[in-house]
Coordinates of C-alpha atoms in Angstrom, one line a residue:
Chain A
X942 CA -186.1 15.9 175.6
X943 CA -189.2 16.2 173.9
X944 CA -190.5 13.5 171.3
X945 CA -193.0 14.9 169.6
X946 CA -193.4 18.0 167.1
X947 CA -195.0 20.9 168.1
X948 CA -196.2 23.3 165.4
X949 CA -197.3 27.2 166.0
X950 CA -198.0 29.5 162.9
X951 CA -197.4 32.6 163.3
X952 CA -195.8 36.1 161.3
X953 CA -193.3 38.2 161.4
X954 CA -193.3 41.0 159.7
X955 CA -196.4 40.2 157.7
X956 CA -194.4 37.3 156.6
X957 CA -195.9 33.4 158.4
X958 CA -193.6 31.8 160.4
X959 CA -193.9 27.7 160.9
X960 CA -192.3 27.5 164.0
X961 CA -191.2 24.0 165.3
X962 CA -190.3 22.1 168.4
X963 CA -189.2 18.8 169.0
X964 CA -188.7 15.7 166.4
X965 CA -189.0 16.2 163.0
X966 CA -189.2 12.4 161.5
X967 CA -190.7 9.8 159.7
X968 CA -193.7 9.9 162.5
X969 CA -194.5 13.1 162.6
X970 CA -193.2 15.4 159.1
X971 CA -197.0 14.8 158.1
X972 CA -198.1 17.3 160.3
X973 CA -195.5 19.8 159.3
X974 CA -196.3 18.8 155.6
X975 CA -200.4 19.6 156.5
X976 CA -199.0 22.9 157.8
X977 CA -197.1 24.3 154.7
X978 CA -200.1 23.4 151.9
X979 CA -202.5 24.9 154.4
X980 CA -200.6 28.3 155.1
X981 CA -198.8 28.1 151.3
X982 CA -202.8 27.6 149.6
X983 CA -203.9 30.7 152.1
X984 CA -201.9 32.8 149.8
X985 CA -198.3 32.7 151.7
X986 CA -196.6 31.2 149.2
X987 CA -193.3 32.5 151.3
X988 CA -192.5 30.9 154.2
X989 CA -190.5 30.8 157.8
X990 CA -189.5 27.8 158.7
X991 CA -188.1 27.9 162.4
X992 CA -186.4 25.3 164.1
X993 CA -184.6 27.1 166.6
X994 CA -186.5 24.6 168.9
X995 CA -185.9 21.8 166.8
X996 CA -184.0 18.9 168.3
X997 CA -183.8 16.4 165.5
X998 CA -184.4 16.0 161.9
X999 CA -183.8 13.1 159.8
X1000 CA -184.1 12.5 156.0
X1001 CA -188.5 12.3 156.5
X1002 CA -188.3 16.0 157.2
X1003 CA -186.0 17.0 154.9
X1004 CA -188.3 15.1 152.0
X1005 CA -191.2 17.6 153.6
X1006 CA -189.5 20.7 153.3
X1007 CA -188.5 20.1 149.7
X1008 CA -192.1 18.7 149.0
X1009 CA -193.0 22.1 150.6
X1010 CA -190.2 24.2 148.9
X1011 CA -191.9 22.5 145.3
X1012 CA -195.2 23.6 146.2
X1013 CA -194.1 27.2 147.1
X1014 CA -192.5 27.4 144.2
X1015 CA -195.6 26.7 141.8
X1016 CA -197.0 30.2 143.5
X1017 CA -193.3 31.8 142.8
X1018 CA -192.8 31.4 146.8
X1019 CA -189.4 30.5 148.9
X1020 CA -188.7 28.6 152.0
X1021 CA -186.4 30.4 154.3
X1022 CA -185.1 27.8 157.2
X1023 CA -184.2 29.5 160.8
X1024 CA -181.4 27.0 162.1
X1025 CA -178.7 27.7 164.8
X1026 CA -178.0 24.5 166.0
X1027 CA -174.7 22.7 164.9
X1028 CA -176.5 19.1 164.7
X1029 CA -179.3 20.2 162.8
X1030 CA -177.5 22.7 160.3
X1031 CA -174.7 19.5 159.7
X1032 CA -177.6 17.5 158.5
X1033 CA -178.6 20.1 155.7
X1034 CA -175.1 20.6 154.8
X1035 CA -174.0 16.8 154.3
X1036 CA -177.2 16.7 152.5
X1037 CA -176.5 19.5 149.9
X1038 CA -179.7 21.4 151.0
X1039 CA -178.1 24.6 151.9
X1040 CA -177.7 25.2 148.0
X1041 CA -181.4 24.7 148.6
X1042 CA -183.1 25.9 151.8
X1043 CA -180.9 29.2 152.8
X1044 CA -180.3 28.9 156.4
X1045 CA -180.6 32.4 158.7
X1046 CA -179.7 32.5 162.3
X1047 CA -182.9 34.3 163.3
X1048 CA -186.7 34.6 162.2
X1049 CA -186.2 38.9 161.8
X1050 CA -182.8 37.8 159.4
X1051 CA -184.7 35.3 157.4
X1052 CA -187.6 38.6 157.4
X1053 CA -185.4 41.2 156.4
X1054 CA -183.8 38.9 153.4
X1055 CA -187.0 37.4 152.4
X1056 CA -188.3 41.6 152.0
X1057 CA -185.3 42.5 150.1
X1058 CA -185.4 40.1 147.8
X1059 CA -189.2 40.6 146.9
X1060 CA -188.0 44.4 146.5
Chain B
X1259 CA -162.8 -7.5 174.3
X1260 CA -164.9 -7.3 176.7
X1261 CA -168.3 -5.6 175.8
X1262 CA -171.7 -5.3 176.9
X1263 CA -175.2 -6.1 174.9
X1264 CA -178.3 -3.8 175.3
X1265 CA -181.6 -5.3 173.0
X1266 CA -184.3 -3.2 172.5
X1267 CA -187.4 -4.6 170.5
X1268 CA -190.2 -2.4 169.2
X1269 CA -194.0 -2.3 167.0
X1270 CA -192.9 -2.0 163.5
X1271 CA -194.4 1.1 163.7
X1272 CA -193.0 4.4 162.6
X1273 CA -194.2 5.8 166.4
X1274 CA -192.0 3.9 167.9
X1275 CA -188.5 4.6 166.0
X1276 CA -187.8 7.4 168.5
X1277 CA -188.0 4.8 171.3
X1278 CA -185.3 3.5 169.8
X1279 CA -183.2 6.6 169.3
X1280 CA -183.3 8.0 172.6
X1281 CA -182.3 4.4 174.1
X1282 CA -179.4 4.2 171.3
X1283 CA -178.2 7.7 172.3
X1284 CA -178.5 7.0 176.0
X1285 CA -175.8 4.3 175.7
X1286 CA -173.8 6.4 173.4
X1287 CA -174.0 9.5 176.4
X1288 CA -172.3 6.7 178.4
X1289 CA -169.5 6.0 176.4
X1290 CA -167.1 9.1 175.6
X1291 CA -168.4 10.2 172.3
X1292 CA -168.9 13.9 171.9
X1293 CA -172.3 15.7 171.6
X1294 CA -171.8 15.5 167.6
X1295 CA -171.4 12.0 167.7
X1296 CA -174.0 11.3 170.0
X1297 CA -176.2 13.3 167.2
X1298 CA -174.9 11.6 163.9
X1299 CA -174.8 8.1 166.1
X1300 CA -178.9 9.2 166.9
X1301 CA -179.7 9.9 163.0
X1302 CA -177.9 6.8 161.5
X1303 CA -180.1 4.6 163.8
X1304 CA -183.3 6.5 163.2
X1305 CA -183.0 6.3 159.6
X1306 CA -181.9 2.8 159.6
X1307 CA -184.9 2.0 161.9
X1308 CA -187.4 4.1 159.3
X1309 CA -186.0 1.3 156.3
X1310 CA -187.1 -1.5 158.9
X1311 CA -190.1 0.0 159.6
X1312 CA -191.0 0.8 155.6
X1313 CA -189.8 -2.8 154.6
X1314 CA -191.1 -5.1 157.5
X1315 CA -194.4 -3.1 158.6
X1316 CA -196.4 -5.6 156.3
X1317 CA -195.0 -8.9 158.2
X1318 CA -196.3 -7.5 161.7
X1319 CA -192.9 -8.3 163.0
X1320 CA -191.1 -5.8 165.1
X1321 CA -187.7 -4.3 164.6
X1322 CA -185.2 -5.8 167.2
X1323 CA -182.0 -3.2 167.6
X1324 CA -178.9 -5.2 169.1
X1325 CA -176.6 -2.6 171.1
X1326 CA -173.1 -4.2 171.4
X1327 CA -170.8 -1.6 173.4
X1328 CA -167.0 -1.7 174.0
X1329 CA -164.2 0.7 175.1
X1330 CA -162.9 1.0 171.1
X1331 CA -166.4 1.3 169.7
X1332 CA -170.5 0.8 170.0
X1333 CA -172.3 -1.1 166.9
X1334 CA -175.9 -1.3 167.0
X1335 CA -177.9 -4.1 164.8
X1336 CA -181.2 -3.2 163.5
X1337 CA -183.0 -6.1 162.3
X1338 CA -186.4 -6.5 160.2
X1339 CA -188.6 -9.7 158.7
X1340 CA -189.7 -8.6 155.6
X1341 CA -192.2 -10.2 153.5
X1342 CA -192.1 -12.0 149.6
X1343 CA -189.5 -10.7 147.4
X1344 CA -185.9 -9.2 149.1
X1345 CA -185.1 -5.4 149.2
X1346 CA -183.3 -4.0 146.4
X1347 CA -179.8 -3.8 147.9
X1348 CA -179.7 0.2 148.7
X1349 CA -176.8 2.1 146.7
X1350 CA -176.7 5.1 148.7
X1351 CA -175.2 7.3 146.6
X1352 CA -175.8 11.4 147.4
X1353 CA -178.9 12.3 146.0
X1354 CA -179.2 15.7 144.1
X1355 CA -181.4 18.4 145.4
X1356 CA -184.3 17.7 142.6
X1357 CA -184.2 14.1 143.1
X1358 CA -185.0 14.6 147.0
X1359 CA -188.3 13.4 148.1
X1360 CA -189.5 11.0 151.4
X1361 CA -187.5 8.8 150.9
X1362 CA -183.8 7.8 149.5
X1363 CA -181.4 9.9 151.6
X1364 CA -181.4 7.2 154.5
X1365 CA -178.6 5.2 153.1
X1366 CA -176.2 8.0 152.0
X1367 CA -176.7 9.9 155.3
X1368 CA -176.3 6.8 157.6
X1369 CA -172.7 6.6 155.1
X1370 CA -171.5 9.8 155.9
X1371 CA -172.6 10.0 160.1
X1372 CA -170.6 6.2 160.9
X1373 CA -167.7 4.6 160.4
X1374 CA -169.1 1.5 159.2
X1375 CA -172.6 0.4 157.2
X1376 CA -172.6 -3.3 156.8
X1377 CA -176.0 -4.7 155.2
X1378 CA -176.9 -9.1 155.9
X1379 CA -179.5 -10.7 154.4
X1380 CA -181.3 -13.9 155.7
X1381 CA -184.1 -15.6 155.0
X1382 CA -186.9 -13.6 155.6
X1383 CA -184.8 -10.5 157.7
X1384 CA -182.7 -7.6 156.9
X1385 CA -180.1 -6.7 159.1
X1386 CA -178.3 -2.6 158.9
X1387 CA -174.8 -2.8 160.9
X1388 CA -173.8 0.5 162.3
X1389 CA -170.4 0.6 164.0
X1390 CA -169.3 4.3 165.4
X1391 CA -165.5 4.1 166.6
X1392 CA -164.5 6.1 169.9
X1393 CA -161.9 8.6 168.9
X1394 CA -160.9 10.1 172.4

């Protein structure tokens, strides 16, 4: 049980990765938000979300990765959310958000899609 | 019926709504609800518990969460005080993709994760009812 966020930026495949951990909510989505202007105004306007390690999400973080998604879009950029587990992906689903964020099972699927489509 | 009462009181702070979470989905792990359950049971109270904290942080009054558990079902009460003019009375409706911002998803997602959303109004408090039947 972990009740805090933990944030780690990294790439894969020369695309950045926001990799999360923990509680994504009303508490803590400013840090995430912090995250995605500062790596989205360093030129990445395409992004990895992950949250394979992400335990819960309410509607807080979803407002932050569509206040992200917005931003990335002004510089022609997606958001590409890595989700596998059932609690988490139901949220975006009830929500309508898979229309919105596509959700990939892994960080090199969400990679190889995200390259394709720039080709 | 017999049934049991757990009260948790907390800050009206936003740092404390997972307090409340992991206590709510404590009791729910005791009852028979399934790992799904337990979730949506988790996110209806969170978000319920971010409106308190939005609409009573001005009063300095914390949230009181009433935990009322029985074989057929577990309700929780999430109470606020809220300060001058009563809270629009929310609609809850789904929101569309471009209308999503911070806020105004609570209501429709606490609608679609319970059985039940019953709003009372007092005084000066707020009161969310969230009632999650036991299905097994």
């Amino acid at each position: 049980m972990e009740m805090d966020l933990r944030i780690l930026v990294k790439e894969n495949g020369g695309v950045p990765v926001i990799e999360l951990g923990g509680e994504l909510d009303a508490y803590t989505c400013s840090r995430l938000r912090d995250t995605m202007i500062e790596v989205i105004e360093n030129g990445n306007p395409t992004v990895i979300v992950s949250m394979l390690k992400v335990e819960y999400i309410d509607s807080s973080g979803l407002g932050t990765l569509v206040g992200g998604l917005k931003r990335a879009s002004e510089s022609n950029g997606r958001i590409a959310v890595v989700c596998t587990s059932p609690q988490i992906r139901k949220v975006f689903e009830i929500t309508g958000l898979v229309r919105v964020f596509p959700l990939y099972e892994s960080e090199q699927e969400a990679t190889n899609d995200l390259k394709t489509k720039v080709a | 019926m017999e049934h049991e009462i757990v009260l948790v009181q907390v800050p009206s702070s936003a740092a404390y709504i997972s307090v409340v979470r992991h206590a709510v989905a404590g009791i729910a792990l005791r009852m028979s609800f399934t790992r799904q359950e337990v979730s949506d049971i988790q996110l209806a109270v969170g978000e319920a518990c971010n409106n308190a904290v939005k609409h009573g942080v001005e009063c300095g009054h914390p949230v009181k969460v009433r935990c009322r558990i029985c074989d057929s079902n577990l309700r929780v009460e999430i109470t606020n005080r809220y300060c001058g003019e009563r809270p629009c009375r929310p609609i809850g409706s789904k929101p569309e993709p471009h209308q999503y911002n911070e806020g105004g998803m609570g209501v429709y997602l606490m609608k679609r994760l319970v059985d039940s959303v019953q709003f009372r109004w007092g005084k000066s408090s707020a009161t969310v009812c969230l009632t999650k039947n036991v299905r097994h």
